[in-house]
XYZ file of C-alpha atoms in Angstrom:
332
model
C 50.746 -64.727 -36.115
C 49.360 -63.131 -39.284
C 45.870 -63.677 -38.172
C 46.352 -62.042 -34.792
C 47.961 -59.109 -36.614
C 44.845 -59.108 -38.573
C 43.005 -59.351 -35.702
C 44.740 -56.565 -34.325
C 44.509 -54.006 -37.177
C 40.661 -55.106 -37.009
C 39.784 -54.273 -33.809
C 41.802 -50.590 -33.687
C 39.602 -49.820 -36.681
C 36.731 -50.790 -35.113
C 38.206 -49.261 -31.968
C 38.574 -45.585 -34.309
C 34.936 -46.164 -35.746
C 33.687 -46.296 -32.455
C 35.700 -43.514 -31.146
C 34.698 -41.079 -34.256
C 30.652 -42.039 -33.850
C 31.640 -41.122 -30.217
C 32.810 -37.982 -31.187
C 30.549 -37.445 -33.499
C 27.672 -38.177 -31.409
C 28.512 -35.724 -28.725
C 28.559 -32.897 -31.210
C 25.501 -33.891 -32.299
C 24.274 -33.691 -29.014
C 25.675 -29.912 -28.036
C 24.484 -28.607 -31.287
C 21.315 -29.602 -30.432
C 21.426 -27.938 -27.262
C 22.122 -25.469 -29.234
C 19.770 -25.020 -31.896
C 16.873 -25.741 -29.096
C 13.903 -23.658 -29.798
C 11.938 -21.826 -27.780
C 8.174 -20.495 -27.258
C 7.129 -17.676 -25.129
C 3.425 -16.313 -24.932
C 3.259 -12.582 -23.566
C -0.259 -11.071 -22.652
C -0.481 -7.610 -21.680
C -3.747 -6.135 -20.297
C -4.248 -3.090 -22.503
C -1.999 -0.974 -24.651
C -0.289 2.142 -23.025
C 2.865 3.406 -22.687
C 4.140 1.665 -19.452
C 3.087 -1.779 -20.500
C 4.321 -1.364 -23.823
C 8.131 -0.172 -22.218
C 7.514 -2.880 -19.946
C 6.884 -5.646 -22.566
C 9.724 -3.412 -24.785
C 12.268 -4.371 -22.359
C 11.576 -7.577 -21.690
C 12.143 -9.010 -25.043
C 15.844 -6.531 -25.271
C 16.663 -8.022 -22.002
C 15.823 -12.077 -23.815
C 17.609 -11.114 -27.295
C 20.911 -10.133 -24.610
C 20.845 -13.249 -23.208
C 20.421 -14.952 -26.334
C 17.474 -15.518 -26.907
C 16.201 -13.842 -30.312
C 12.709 -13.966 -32.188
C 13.643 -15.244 -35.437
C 16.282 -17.475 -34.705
C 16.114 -19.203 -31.077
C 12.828 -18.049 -29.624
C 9.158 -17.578 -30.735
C 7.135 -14.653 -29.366
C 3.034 -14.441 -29.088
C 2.390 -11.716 -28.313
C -0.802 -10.222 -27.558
C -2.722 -7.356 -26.108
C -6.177 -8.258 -24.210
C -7.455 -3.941 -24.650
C -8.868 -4.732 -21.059
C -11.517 -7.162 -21.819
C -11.235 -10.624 -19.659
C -12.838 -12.372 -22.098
C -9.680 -11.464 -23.962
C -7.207 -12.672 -21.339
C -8.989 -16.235 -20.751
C -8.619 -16.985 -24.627
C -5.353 -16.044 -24.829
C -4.146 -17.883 -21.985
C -5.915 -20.912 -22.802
C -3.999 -20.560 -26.537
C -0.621 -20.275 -24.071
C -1.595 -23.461 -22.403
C -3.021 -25.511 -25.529
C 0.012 -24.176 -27.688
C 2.296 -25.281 -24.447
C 4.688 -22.271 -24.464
C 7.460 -22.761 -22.314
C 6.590 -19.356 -20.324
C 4.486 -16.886 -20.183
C 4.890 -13.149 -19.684
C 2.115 -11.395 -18.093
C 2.083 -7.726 -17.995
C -0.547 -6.219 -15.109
C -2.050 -8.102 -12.718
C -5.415 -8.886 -14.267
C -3.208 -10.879 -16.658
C -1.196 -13.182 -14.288
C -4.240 -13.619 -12.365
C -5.944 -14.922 -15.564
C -3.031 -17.092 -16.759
C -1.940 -18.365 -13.153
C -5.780 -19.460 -12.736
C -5.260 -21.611 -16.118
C -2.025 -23.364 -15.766
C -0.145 -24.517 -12.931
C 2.562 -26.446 -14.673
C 4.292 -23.661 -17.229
C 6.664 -21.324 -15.814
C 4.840 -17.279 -15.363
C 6.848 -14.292 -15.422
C 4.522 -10.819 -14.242
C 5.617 -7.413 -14.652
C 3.810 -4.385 -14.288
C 2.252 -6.050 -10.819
C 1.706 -4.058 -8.031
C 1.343 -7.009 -4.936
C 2.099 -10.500 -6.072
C 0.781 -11.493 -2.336
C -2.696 -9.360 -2.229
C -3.274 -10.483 -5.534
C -2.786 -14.308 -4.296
C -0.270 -14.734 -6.864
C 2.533 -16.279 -4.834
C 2.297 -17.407 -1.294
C 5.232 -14.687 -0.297
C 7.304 -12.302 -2.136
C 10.642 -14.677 -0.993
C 9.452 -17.518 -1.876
C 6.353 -17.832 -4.698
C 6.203 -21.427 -3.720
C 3.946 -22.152 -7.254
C 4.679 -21.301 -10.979
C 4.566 -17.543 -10.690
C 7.082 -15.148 -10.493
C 8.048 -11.490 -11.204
C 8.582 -8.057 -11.030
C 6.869 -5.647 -8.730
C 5.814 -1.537 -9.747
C 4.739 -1.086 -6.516
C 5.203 3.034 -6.283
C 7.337 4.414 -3.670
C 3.613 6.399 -2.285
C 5.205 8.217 0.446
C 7.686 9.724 -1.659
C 4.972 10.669 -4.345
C 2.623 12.260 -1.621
C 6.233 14.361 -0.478
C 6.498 15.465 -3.829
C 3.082 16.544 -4.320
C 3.429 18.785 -1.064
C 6.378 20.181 -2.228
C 4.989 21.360 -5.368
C 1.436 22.076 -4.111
C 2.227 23.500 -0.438
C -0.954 24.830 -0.007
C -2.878 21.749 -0.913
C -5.178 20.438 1.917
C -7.465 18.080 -0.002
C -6.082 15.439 -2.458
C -8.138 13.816 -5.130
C -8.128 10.348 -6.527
C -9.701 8.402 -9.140
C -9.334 4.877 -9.608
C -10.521 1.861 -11.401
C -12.609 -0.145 -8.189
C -12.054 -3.667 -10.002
C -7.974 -3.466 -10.216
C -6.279 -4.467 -7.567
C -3.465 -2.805 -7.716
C -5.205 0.437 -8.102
C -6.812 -0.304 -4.573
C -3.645 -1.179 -2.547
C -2.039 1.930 -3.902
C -5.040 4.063 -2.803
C -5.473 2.776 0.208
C -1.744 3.197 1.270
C -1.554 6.834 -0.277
C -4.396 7.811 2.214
C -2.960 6.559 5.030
C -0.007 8.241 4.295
C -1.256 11.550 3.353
C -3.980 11.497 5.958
C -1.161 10.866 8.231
C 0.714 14.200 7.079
C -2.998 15.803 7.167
C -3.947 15.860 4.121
C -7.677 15.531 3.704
C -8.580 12.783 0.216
C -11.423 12.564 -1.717
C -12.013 9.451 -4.515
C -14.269 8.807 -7.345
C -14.009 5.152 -8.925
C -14.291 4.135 -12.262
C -15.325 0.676 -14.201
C -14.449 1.748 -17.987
C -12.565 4.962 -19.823
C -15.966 6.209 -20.161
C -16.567 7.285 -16.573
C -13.246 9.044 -16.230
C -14.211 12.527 -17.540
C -17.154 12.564 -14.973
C -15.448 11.515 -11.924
C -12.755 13.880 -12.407
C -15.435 16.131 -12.861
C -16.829 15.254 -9.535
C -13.758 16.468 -7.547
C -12.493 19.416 -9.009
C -14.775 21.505 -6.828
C -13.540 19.595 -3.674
C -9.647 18.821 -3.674
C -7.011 21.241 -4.788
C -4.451 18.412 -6.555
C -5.065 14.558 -8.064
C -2.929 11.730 -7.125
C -3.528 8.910 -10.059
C -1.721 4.985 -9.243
C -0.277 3.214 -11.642
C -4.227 2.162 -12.809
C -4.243 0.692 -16.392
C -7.328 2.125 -17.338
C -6.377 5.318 -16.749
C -3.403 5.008 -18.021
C -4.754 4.091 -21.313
C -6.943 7.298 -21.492
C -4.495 9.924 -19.178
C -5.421 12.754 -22.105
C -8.779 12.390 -21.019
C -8.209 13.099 -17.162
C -5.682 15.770 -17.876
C -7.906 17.768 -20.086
C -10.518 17.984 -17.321
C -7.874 18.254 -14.392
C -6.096 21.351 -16.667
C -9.399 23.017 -17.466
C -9.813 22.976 -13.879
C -6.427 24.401 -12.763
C -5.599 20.899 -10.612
C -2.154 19.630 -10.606
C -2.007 15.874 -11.099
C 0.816 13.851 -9.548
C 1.303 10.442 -11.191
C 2.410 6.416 -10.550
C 4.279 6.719 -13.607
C 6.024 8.688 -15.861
C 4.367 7.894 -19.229
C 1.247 9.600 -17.237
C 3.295 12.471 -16.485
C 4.323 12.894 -20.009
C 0.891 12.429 -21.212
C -0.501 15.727 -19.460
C 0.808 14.881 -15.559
C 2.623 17.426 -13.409
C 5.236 15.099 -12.185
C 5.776 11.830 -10.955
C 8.471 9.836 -8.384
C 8.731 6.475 -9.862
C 8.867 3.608 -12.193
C 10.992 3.304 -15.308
C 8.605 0.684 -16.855
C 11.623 -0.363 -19.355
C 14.255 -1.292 -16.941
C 11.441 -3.226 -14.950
C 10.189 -5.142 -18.075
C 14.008 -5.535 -18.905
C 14.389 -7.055 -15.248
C 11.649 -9.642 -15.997
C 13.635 -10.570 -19.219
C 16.500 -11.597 -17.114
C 14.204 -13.654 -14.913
C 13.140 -15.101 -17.476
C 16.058 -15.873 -19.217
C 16.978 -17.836 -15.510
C 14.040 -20.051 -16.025
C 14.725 -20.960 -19.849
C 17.866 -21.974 -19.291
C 17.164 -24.081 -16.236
C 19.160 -22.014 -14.159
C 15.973 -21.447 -11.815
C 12.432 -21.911 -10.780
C 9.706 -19.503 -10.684
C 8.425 -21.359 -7.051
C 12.280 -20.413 -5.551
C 12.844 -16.726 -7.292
C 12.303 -14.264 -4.809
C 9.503 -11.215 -6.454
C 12.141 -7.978 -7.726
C 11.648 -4.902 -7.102
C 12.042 -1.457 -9.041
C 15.628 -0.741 -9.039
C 15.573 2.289 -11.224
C 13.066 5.049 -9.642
C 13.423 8.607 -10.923
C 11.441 11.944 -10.240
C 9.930 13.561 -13.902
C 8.291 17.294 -14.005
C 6.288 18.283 -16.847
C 7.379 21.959 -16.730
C 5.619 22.619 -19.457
C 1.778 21.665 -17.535
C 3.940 23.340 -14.780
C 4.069 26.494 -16.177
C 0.309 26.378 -17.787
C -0.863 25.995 -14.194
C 1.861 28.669 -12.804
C 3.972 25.992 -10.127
C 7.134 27.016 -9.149
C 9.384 23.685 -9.192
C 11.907 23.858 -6.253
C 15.575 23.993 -6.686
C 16.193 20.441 -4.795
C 13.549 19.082 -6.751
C 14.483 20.128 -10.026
C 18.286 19.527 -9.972
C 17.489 15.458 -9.999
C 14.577 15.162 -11.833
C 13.961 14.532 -16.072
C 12.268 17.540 -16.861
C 10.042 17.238 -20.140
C 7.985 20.171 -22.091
């Protein structure tokens, strides 16, 4: 009797042992779930003030959803300045470093990062046409490791605009950069459309910065406003287009409103911050296993907002409209 009591006692202490490495063990395990660490390599194509909101927002929208540089998360980030020498070596440091996803902000960028990895997860921003760009097999369903955000510009609405604060304008002029994609699809459509409302366009293409001043030059003597896309290289030099389009008396009207603000008359647009912010959340999805770039359906802009530059307005004597006005950001 004493040895089974012994017994006993023997095996509900082995019984507690068990239960407290049980115990033990699963907290363990959660606060290891916890303290996971993760990698994230961002490329952006060149440095100007869209990308920059857009790459701005995506790491506020990460640190909301918990994940914080310094303490969860490890950002590399880095800017390409347009050269695609640039963009293969730093996607090939994503892929040899294996990152557990990549941002890539403008669509040279995801197409140079997609082409180098199929296996880690890709989040684009700052891309006009996922599709055109042969990104993702559809915008519902990516069907590969890319997904995203689209700025594709509401055109129509941009070419209304411009009409409304150029009335007598018969002959739009656009430059463009011929080897971005996204500069392309946005021309093409904004002729159509313009053409359609008879409008007569002109364009002038550009490879580098440096040819900007000359095709601009090229056009002022034929076309009576510019419409710019959301085209990176511009973008990164809009002083440059502005000074000649001023000089010249031409109204520009702009894919974004960092253009607008850098010497633009106005724009109907993209908020590149709340887009970059809406990759964030996509991304956070895919960290925490929630969902797969291949099944997460492209987003779209859901924040688009009309911004006059009364100040160029004034310079160049426009009159802004009373139903344009009362909704739009006006900056000096």
């Amino acid at each position: 009797m004493m040895l089974s009591k012994k017994l006993k006692m023997a095996a509900l202490g082995m019984a507690a042992v068990m239960s407290f490495g049980l115990i033990a063990g699963c907290g363990s395990q959660s606060q290891s779930g916890t303290d996971k660490k993760y990698s994230v390599g961002v490329v952006q194509l060149v440095e100007h003030d869209a990308l920059d909101a857009a790459n701005k927002g995506f790491v506020d929208a990460l640190k909301e959803r918990g994940f914080e540089e310094g303490k969860n998360l490890t950002i590399d980030n880095q800017n390409a300045q347009a050269d695609q020498s640039n963009l293969q070596n730093i996607g090939q440091r994503f892929v040899t470093n294996k990152v557990d996803l990549i941002y890539a902000i403008a669509t040279p960028a995801a197409q140079t990062v997609a082409n180098l990895t199929k296996d880690i997860p890709i989040v684009g921003s700052a891309i006009t046409d996922y599709v055109g760009a042969k990104l993702v097999k559809s915008n519902e369903a990516p069907g590969g490791n890319v997904t995203g955000t689209s700025d594709m510009n509401p055109i129509k609405e941009q070419v209304d605009l411009l009409m409304k604060l150029c009335p007598n304008a018969k002959t739009i002029g656009c430059v463009y950069t011929s080897s971005e994609v996204n500069s392309e699809i946005q021309f093409k459509a904004m002729k159509e459309y313009a053409e359609s409302k008879g409008l007569k366009v002109e364009a002038a293409t550009i490879s580098t910065v440096n040819d900007i001043q000359q095709a601009v030059q090229s056009l002022t003597g034929k076309v009576d406003a510019f419409y710019v896309p959301t085209d990176n290289v511009i973008a990164s030099a809009m002083p440059t287009m502005t000074a000649v389009a001023m000089e010249a008396k031409k109204p520009i009207i702009c894919g974004e409103s960092n253009m607008v603000k850098a010497g633009g008359l106005a724009t109907y647009g993209v908020d590149y911050y709340q887009l970059g912010r809406q990759s964030g959340m996509m991304a956070a999805d895919i960290l925490e296993g929630k969902s797969k770039p291949a099944t997460m359906e492209i987003q779209f802009s859901k924040n688009l907002k009309a911004v006059i530059n009364k100040g160029v307005a004034d310079k160049l004597g426009i009159t802004i409209p009373a139903d344009v006005l009362k909704d739009a950001e006006t900056i000096n």
